[in-house]
């Protein structure tokens, strides 16, 4: 069993170890405007061709992706700190290590497209456009949070972003429903429906596959495979860890989820596939989380610290992008240091806001149950306690 797990980890590392994946093919000297890179070829299932194996990265996009990933990384580390200081209570699932998934997915779709995910949602919230202030304030249960302090870590929302869902795998059918709405409205929009490798064995995921295939829904089912469902390795929990083949009658592709450019190109490919009315597609992102499953999980009882450090040193998504850009003269080390300083200040300011902003008053407990409804009363903890609900 240990040999199988080691093999799974090595597959993640091997995607970066190959030199062509980080080699520059085209780059001019002194602050190039763009450069062309080779990226890892995706594994395909029931597809004759897949995403390209080279891609162009502009200086502007590269710096934007770096800032977004660094923001997510620092935000998650700050959330870890606030949780240990007991400003954040309850469930809290961090995604540091998986930043390339969040940013690459967003870079591959349009702002008008739709995203729904599991309870590991902070990074996608940021990528979808929520401010760090709104996210951290939601984590601490304050009025300035994106859900007015009433949703917490697992229930955050933004425009065309539908959470944050606390039930394992429940977002699968919901995402298919969002895709049905996309098809009904006929606007050529798609829905990215994300779930983890642990949720990949849920029956409702397969029910969603079936309905999406029957109705040819524009749904990209995205399995974020970070190798461990809670504290159990995929090798021990799944009869087959080829999650991109799980759709059976739905095409799929397996992607290097530690490379933001690879994720971007694969997402563009999958989104275009769905927009062309071919039906759904399954995309597996091979990635890795540095923290445990949640804040109650130290993350080292079922894997070694050395394994985590190996991934950090060889496959870290932020490091990979930075090295590419520096080596291709798209940016300098000093520029990245300036971005790091700016990001740290933004995170510190947001944390200060999240710990000083007032909590929502008790009388607002019943507000926003419906988006557009006449005021009505909601029963409290007893029949004598009533709260007014306002839309």
Short mmCIF file of C-alpha atoms in Angstrom, two decimals:
data_model
loop_
_atom_site.label_atom_id
_atom_site.label_comp_id
_atom_site.label_asym_id
_atom_site.label_seq_id
_atom_site.Cartn_x
_atom_site.Cartn_y
_atom_site.Cartn_z
CA UNK A 1 0.00 0.00 0.00
CA UNK A 2 2.84 2.39 0.84
CA UNK A 3 4.37 1.67 -2.55
CA UNK A 4 1.11 2.61 -4.33
CA UNK A 5 0.84 5.85 -2.34
CA UNK A 6 4.45 6.72 -3.08
CA UNK A 7 3.75 6.13 -6.76
CA UNK A 8 0.78 8.52 -6.64
CA UNK A 9 2.88 11.26 -5.04
CA UNK A 10 5.67 10.67 -7.53
CA UNK A 11 3.22 11.20 -10.40
CA UNK A 12 2.55 14.71 -9.10
CA UNK A 13 6.26 15.39 -8.78
CA UNK A 14 7.09 13.91 -12.18
CA UNK A 15 4.91 16.44 -13.96
CA UNK A 16 7.32 19.14 -12.92
CA UNK A 17 10.50 17.12 -13.05
CA UNK A 18 10.32 16.95 -16.83
CA UNK A 19 12.44 19.83 -18.09
CA UNK A 20 10.44 20.58 -21.26
CA UNK A 21 7.45 21.56 -19.11
CA UNK A 22 9.34 24.55 -17.75
CA UNK A 23 11.59 25.29 -20.71
CA UNK A 24 11.17 28.50 -22.68
CA UNK A 25 10.77 28.08 -26.41
CA UNK A 26 10.39 31.70 -27.43
CA UNK A 27 11.50 34.66 -25.37
CA UNK A 28 13.23 37.86 -26.26
CA UNK A 29 15.63 39.73 -24.03
CA UNK A 30 14.91 42.40 -21.44
CA UNK A 31 11.31 42.42 -20.27
CA UNK A 32 9.60 40.38 -22.96
CA UNK A 33 5.94 41.07 -23.50
CA UNK A 34 5.24 37.36 -23.85
CA UNK A 35 6.87 33.95 -24.01
CA UNK A 36 5.84 30.53 -25.29
CA UNK A 37 6.14 27.54 -22.98
CA UNK A 38 5.75 23.82 -23.33
CA UNK A 39 3.19 22.37 -20.95
CA UNK A 40 2.48 18.81 -19.89
CA UNK A 41 0.35 16.79 -22.30
CA UNK A 42 -2.97 15.80 -20.74
CA UNK A 43 -4.09 12.19 -20.50
CA UNK A 44 -7.24 11.73 -22.59
CA UNK A 45 -10.29 9.49 -22.37
CA UNK A 46 -12.68 9.13 -25.33
CA UNK A 47 -11.14 12.21 -26.94
CA UNK A 48 -9.22 12.19 -30.21
CA UNK A 49 -7.33 15.36 -29.36
CA UNK A 50 -6.85 17.46 -26.28
CA UNK A 51 -5.52 20.83 -25.14
CA UNK A 52 -2.37 22.24 -26.79
CA UNK A 53 1.07 21.30 -25.48
CA UNK A 54 2.42 24.83 -25.87
CA UNK A 55 0.93 28.09 -24.69
CA UNK A 56 1.72 31.80 -24.75
CA UNK A 57 1.99 33.69 -21.47
CA UNK A 58 1.99 37.46 -21.56
CA UNK A 59 3.84 39.49 -18.97
CA UNK A 60 0.58 41.10 -17.85
CA UNK A 61 -1.20 37.76 -17.38
CA UNK A 62 1.79 36.21 -15.65
CA UNK A 63 2.00 38.96 -13.06
CA UNK A 64 -1.77 38.80 -12.56
CA UNK A 65 -1.70 35.03 -12.00
CA UNK A 66 1.22 35.36 -9.60
CA UNK A 67 -0.55 38.03 -7.56
CA UNK A 68 -3.77 35.99 -7.45
CA UNK A 69 -1.99 32.82 -6.33
CA UNK A 70 0.12 34.63 -3.77
CA UNK A 71 -2.99 36.35 -2.41
CA UNK A 72 -4.75 33.01 -1.99
CA UNK A 73 -1.67 31.47 -0.34
CA UNK A 74 -1.24 34.33 2.15
CA UNK A 75 -4.97 34.52 2.81
CA UNK A 76 -5.11 30.83 3.71
CA UNK A 77 -2.09 31.13 5.99
CA UNK A 78 -3.75 34.08 7.71
CA UNK A 79 -6.94 32.06 8.10
CA UNK A 80 -4.86 29.34 9.77
CA UNK A 81 -3.51 31.95 12.21
CA UNK A 82 -6.95 33.44 12.93
CA UNK A 83 -8.38 29.99 13.54
CA UNK A 84 -5.68 29.17 16.07
CA UNK A 85 -6.38 32.53 17.74
CA UNK A 86 -10.07 31.49 17.92
CA UNK A 87 -11.32 34.35 15.76
CA UNK A 88 -12.57 31.69 13.33
CA UNK A 89 -14.76 28.92 14.70
CA UNK A 90 -16.22 25.71 13.34
CA UNK A 91 -15.21 24.10 10.07
CA UNK A 92 -12.37 25.57 8.03
CA UNK A 93 -10.82 23.84 5.02
CA UNK A 94 -7.74 25.49 3.49
CA UNK A 95 -6.48 25.14 -0.09
CA UNK A 96 -2.85 26.29 0.06
CA UNK A 97 -0.94 24.22 -2.48
CA UNK A 98 -3.90 24.13 -4.85
CA UNK A 99 -3.67 27.76 -6.03
CA UNK A 100 -2.97 26.82 -9.65
CA UNK A 101 -6.35 25.09 -9.79
CA UNK A 102 -8.28 28.14 -8.57
CA UNK A 103 -6.47 30.66 -10.77
CA UNK A 104 -6.11 28.44 -13.84
CA UNK A 105 -9.81 27.56 -13.84
CA UNK A 106 -10.82 31.20 -13.62
CA UNK A 107 -8.36 32.14 -16.36
CA UNK A 108 -9.89 29.54 -18.68
CA UNK A 109 -13.51 30.70 -18.51
CA UNK A 110 -15.48 33.92 -18.89
CA UNK A 111 -16.77 36.07 -16.00
CA UNK A 112 -20.29 35.21 -17.19
CA UNK A 113 -19.66 31.47 -16.76
CA UNK A 114 -20.63 29.72 -13.55
CA UNK A 115 -18.73 27.92 -10.77
CA UNK A 116 -19.86 25.73 -7.88
CA UNK A 117 -17.58 23.86 -5.52
CA UNK A 118 -17.20 22.01 -2.23
CA UNK A 119 -16.46 23.41 1.22
CA UNK A 120 -12.80 24.07 0.24
CA UNK A 121 -13.92 27.30 -1.38
CA UNK A 122 -11.79 30.25 -0.19
CA UNK A 123 -9.42 30.22 -3.17
CA UNK A 124 -12.17 30.07 -5.77
CA UNK A 125 -14.01 32.88 -3.97
CA UNK A 126 -10.92 35.04 -4.38
CA UNK A 127 -10.43 34.03 -8.01
CA UNK A 128 -14.07 34.82 -8.77
CA UNK A 129 -13.52 38.38 -7.55
CA UNK A 130 -14.38 38.52 -3.86
CA UNK A 131 -12.06 40.73 -1.84
CA UNK A 132 -9.84 39.30 0.88
CA UNK A 133 -11.70 41.54 3.32
CA UNK A 134 -15.05 40.00 2.41
CA UNK A 135 -13.66 36.46 2.68
CA UNK A 136 -11.82 36.83 5.99
CA UNK A 137 -14.70 38.80 7.52
CA UNK A 138 -17.04 35.98 6.54
CA UNK A 139 -14.70 33.49 8.19
CA UNK A 140 -14.83 35.49 11.43
CA UNK A 141 -18.61 35.95 11.21
CA UNK A 142 -18.67 39.74 10.75
CA UNK A 143 -21.15 42.03 9.00
CA UNK A 144 -18.63 42.90 6.30
CA UNK A 145 -18.39 39.28 5.15
CA UNK A 146 -19.55 38.25 1.70
CA UNK A 147 -22.59 36.49 3.26
CA UNK A 148 -23.06 39.13 6.00
CA UNK A 149 -21.25 36.91 8.50
CA UNK A 150 -23.93 34.20 8.42
CA UNK A 151 -22.36 31.69 6.03
CA UNK A 152 -18.88 31.06 7.35
CA UNK A 153 -16.14 29.08 5.66
CA UNK A 154 -18.34 26.61 3.77
CA UNK A 155 -21.05 28.98 2.50
CA UNK A 156 -19.59 31.87 0.54
CA UNK A 157 -21.13 33.28 -2.60
CA UNK A 158 -20.33 35.76 -5.36
CA UNK A 159 -21.70 36.68 -8.76
CA UNK A 160 -22.01 33.45 -10.78
CA UNK A 161 -20.46 31.55 -7.87
CA UNK A 162 -22.76 29.26 -5.92
CA UNK A 163 -20.67 28.17 -2.92
CA UNK A 164 -19.22 26.51 -0.87
CA UNK A 165 -21.41 23.44 -0.11
CA UNK A 166 -21.12 21.58 3.18
CA UNK A 167 -22.49 18.18 2.08
CA UNK A 168 -19.86 15.99 0.41
CA UNK A 169 -20.66 15.74 -3.30
CA UNK A 170 -23.94 17.71 -3.05
CA UNK A 171 -22.65 20.33 -5.48
CA UNK A 172 -22.60 17.72 -8.28
CA UNK A 173 -26.35 17.69 -8.95
CA UNK A 174 -26.57 21.43 -8.21
CA UNK A 175 -23.88 22.10 -10.82
CA UNK A 176 -25.78 20.01 -13.34
CA UNK A 177 -28.82 22.12 -12.54
CA UNK A 178 -26.90 25.33 -13.15
CA UNK A 179 -25.72 23.86 -16.47
CA UNK A 180 -29.34 23.04 -17.33
CA UNK A 181 -30.20 26.71 -16.75
CA UNK A 182 -27.30 27.69 -19.02
CA UNK A 183 -28.63 25.48 -21.79
CA UNK A 184 -32.20 26.67 -21.27
CA UNK A 185 -31.18 30.32 -21.58
CA UNK A 186 -29.08 29.60 -24.68
CA UNK A 187 -26.26 32.03 -23.85
CA UNK A 188 -23.37 29.60 -24.51
CA UNK A 189 -22.37 29.69 -20.85
CA UNK A 190 -20.88 26.74 -18.98
CA UNK A 191 -20.76 25.60 -15.36
CA UNK A 192 -17.61 24.30 -13.66
CA UNK A 193 -18.73 21.77 -11.06
CA UNK A 194 -15.87 21.00 -8.67
CA UNK A 195 -15.53 18.16 -6.19
CA UNK A 196 -12.66 16.33 -4.51
CA UNK A 197 -11.31 12.84 -5.02
CA UNK A 198 -13.05 11.84 -1.77
CA UNK A 199 -16.43 12.91 -3.17
CA UNK A 200 -15.75 11.15 -6.48
CA UNK A 201 -17.17 7.92 -5.02
CA UNK A 202 -20.50 9.54 -4.11
CA UNK A 203 -23.55 8.15 -5.87
CA UNK A 204 -24.99 11.58 -6.54
CA UNK A 205 -21.95 12.43 -8.67
CA UNK A 206 -22.79 9.53 -10.99
CA UNK A 207 -26.46 10.52 -11.06
CA UNK A 208 -25.36 14.01 -12.14
CA UNK A 209 -23.12 12.45 -14.83
CA UNK A 210 -26.08 10.50 -16.18
CA UNK A 211 -28.48 13.44 -16.36
CA UNK A 212 -25.84 15.75 -17.81
CA UNK A 213 -25.01 13.22 -20.54
CA UNK A 214 -28.68 12.52 -21.34
CA UNK A 215 -29.47 16.20 -21.75
CA UNK A 216 -26.06 17.21 -23.16
CA UNK A 217 -25.59 19.85 -20.50
CA UNK A 218 -22.68 22.34 -20.72
CA UNK A 219 -21.14 21.09 -17.48
CA UNK A 220 -17.41 20.61 -16.81
CA UNK A 221 -17.12 18.16 -13.92
CA UNK A 222 -13.81 19.03 -12.24
CA UNK A 223 -12.28 16.53 -9.81
CA UNK A 224 -9.60 18.19 -7.67
CA UNK A 225 -7.49 15.16 -6.86
CA UNK A 226 -5.20 16.12 -3.99
CA UNK A 227 -4.52 12.41 -3.29
CA UNK A 228 -6.27 12.31 0.10
CA UNK A 229 -9.99 12.29 0.89
CA UNK A 230 -9.97 13.50 4.50
CA UNK A 231 -7.30 11.24 6.03
CA UNK A 232 -7.47 8.39 3.53
CA UNK A 233 -5.34 8.10 0.42
CA UNK A 234 -7.14 7.58 -2.86
CA UNK A 235 -5.27 4.33 -3.35
CA UNK A 236 -7.01 2.90 -0.27
CA UNK A 237 -10.46 4.38 -0.90
CA UNK A 238 -11.02 4.01 -4.66
CA UNK A 239 -10.96 0.86 -6.80
CA UNK A 240 -9.80 3.11 -9.64
CA UNK A 241 -7.98 6.41 -9.20
CA UNK A 242 -8.36 7.33 -12.87
CA UNK A 243 -11.02 9.86 -11.95
CA UNK A 244 -11.07 11.37 -15.43
CA UNK A 245 -12.40 8.03 -16.74
CA UNK A 246 -15.16 7.81 -14.15
CA UNK A 247 -17.76 9.32 -16.49
CA UNK A 248 -17.66 6.11 -18.59
CA UNK A 249 -19.89 7.56 -21.35
CA UNK A 250 -18.50 11.09 -20.79
CA UNK A 251 -15.10 12.10 -22.24
CA UNK A 252 -12.39 13.12 -19.80
CA UNK A 253 -8.87 14.47 -19.42
CA UNK A 254 -6.28 14.40 -16.65
CA UNK A 255 -4.38 17.63 -16.07
CA UNK A 256 -1.30 18.77 -14.15
CA UNK A 257 -3.07 20.75 -11.45
CA UNK A 258 0.18 22.25 -10.11
CA UNK A 259 0.80 24.21 -13.35
CA UNK A 260 -1.46 27.24 -13.74
CA UNK A 261 -0.84 27.35 -17.50
CA UNK A 262 -1.73 23.72 -17.96
CA UNK A 263 -4.93 24.21 -15.97
CA UNK A 264 -5.79 27.32 -17.98
CA UNK A 265 -5.41 25.62 -21.36
CA UNK A 266 -7.26 22.49 -20.25
CA UNK A 267 -10.12 24.60 -18.90
CA UNK A 268 -10.37 26.53 -22.14
CA UNK A 269 -10.48 23.25 -24.04
CA UNK A 270 -13.16 21.77 -21.76
CA UNK A 271 -15.26 24.96 -21.81
CA UNK A 272 -15.10 25.15 -25.62
CA UNK A 273 -16.13 21.48 -25.78
CA UNK A 274 -19.24 22.21 -23.71
CA UNK A 275 -20.06 25.43 -25.58
CA UNK A 276 -20.14 23.48 -28.84
CA UNK A 277 -23.14 21.52 -27.49
CA UNK A 278 -21.28 18.21 -27.26
CA UNK A 279 -22.41 17.68 -23.68
CA UNK A 280 -20.46 17.37 -20.42
CA UNK A 281 -16.80 16.54 -19.90
CA UNK A 282 -14.82 15.33 -16.85
CA UNK A 283 -11.53 17.03 -15.94
CA UNK A 284 -9.25 15.66 -13.23
CA UNK A 285 -6.73 18.08 -11.74
CA UNK A 286 -3.80 16.33 -10.08
CA UNK A 287 -2.87 18.62 -7.21
CA UNK A 288 -1.80 18.62 -3.56
CA UNK A 289 -2.85 20.37 -0.35
CA UNK A 290 -0.24 21.42 2.19
CA UNK A 291 -2.60 21.68 5.16
CA UNK A 292 -4.63 18.80 6.53
CA UNK A 293 -8.16 18.11 5.35
CA UNK A 294 -9.48 20.70 7.78
CA UNK A 295 -8.10 22.66 10.70
CA UNK A 296 -8.88 19.72 13.00
CA UNK A 297 -6.54 17.52 10.93
CA UNK A 298 -2.78 17.98 11.51
CA UNK A 299 -2.22 16.37 8.10
CA UNK A 300 0.79 14.28 9.08
CA UNK A 301 -0.81 11.17 10.58
CA UNK A 302 -1.39 9.57 7.17
CA UNK A 303 1.51 11.12 5.25
CA UNK A 304 5.02 12.19 6.19
CA UNK A 305 6.35 15.70 6.59
CA UNK A 306 9.02 14.74 4.08
CA UNK A 307 6.36 13.99 1.46
CA UNK A 308 4.83 17.43 1.94
CA UNK A 309 8.24 19.09 1.78
CA UNK A 310 9.11 17.22 -1.43
CA UNK A 311 6.03 18.58 -3.14
CA UNK A 312 6.72 22.10 -1.84
CA UNK A 313 10.30 22.05 -3.10
CA UNK A 314 9.63 20.53 -6.52
CA UNK A 315 6.04 21.26 -7.53
CA UNK A 316 4.89 24.41 -5.76
CA UNK A 317 2.63 26.25 -8.26
CA UNK A 318 3.73 29.75 -7.23
CA UNK A 319 7.41 28.85 -7.42
CA UNK A 320 6.96 27.24 -10.84
CA UNK A 321 5.30 30.31 -12.36
CA UNK A 322 7.84 32.66 -10.81
CA UNK A 323 10.80 30.63 -12.11
CA UNK A 324 9.31 30.48 -15.59
CA UNK A 325 8.79 34.21 -15.76
CA UNK A 326 12.21 35.09 -14.38
CA UNK A 327 14.00 32.63 -16.69
CA UNK A 328 12.12 33.95 -19.72
CA UNK A 329 12.73 37.59 -18.72
CA UNK A 330 9.03 38.34 -18.37
CA UNK A 331 9.69 39.78 -14.89
CA UNK A 332 12.45 40.25 -12.34
CA UNK A 333 12.88 38.85 -8.87
CA UNK A 334 12.56 42.39 -7.51
CA UNK A 335 9.13 42.78 -9.09
CA UNK A 336 7.91 39.63 -7.40
CA UNK A 337 9.26 40.87 -4.08
CA UNK A 338 7.29 44.09 -4.50
CA UNK A 339 4.13 42.09 -5.20
CA UNK A 340 4.79 39.96 -2.12
CA UNK A 341 5.05 43.07 0.06
CA UNK A 342 1.80 44.49 -1.38
CA UNK A 343 -0.03 41.20 -0.88
CA UNK A 344 1.14 40.88 2.72
CA UNK A 345 -0.11 44.41 3.46
CA UNK A 346 -3.47 43.64 1.85
CA UNK A 347 -3.83 40.47 3.91
CA UNK A 348 -2.86 42.23 7.16
CA UNK A 349 -5.34 45.05 6.50
CA UNK A 350 -8.08 42.52 5.72
CA UNK A 351 -7.31 40.55 8.88
CA UNK A 352 -7.52 43.70 10.97
CA UNK A 353 -10.91 44.48 9.44
CA UNK A 354 -12.09 40.89 9.97
CA UNK A 355 -11.29 41.02 13.67
CA UNK A 356 -12.68 44.51 14.40
CA UNK A 357 -15.80 44.71 12.20
CA UNK A 358 -18.96 44.19 14.32
CA UNK A 359 -20.90 40.93 14.25
CA UNK A 360 -24.37 41.02 12.67
CA UNK A 361 -27.11 41.95 15.18
CA UNK A 362 -29.45 39.22 16.38
CA UNK A 363 -32.48 40.85 14.72
CA UNK A 364 -30.90 40.18 11.29
CA UNK A 365 -30.76 36.43 11.90
CA UNK A 366 -33.77 35.79 9.66
CA UNK A 367 -32.83 38.19 6.86
CA UNK A 368 -32.03 37.15 3.28
CA UNK A 369 -33.77 33.77 3.32
CA UNK A 370 -35.28 34.75 -0.03
CA UNK A 371 -33.79 37.14 -2.56
CA UNK A 372 -37.11 38.80 -3.41
CA UNK A 373 -40.02 38.20 -1.05
CA UNK A 374 -42.37 40.29 1.15
CA UNK A 375 -41.27 40.47 4.81
CA UNK A 376 -42.43 37.58 6.98
CA UNK A 377 -41.76 36.19 10.46
CA UNK A 378 -39.38 33.35 11.26
CA UNK A 379 -39.69 31.32 14.45
CA UNK A 380 -36.67 31.41 16.72
CA UNK A 381 -35.39 28.87 19.24
CA UNK A 382 -38.85 28.80 20.85
CA UNK A 383 -42.37 29.63 19.70
CA UNK A 384 -42.26 32.92 21.61
CA UNK A 385 -39.18 34.21 19.77
CA UNK A 386 -39.84 35.72 16.34
CA UNK A 387 -37.48 37.23 13.80
CA UNK A 388 -38.48 39.32 10.81
CA UNK A 389 -37.10 38.18 7.46
CA UNK A 390 -36.28 40.85 4.91
CA UNK A 391 -35.05 40.14 1.38
#
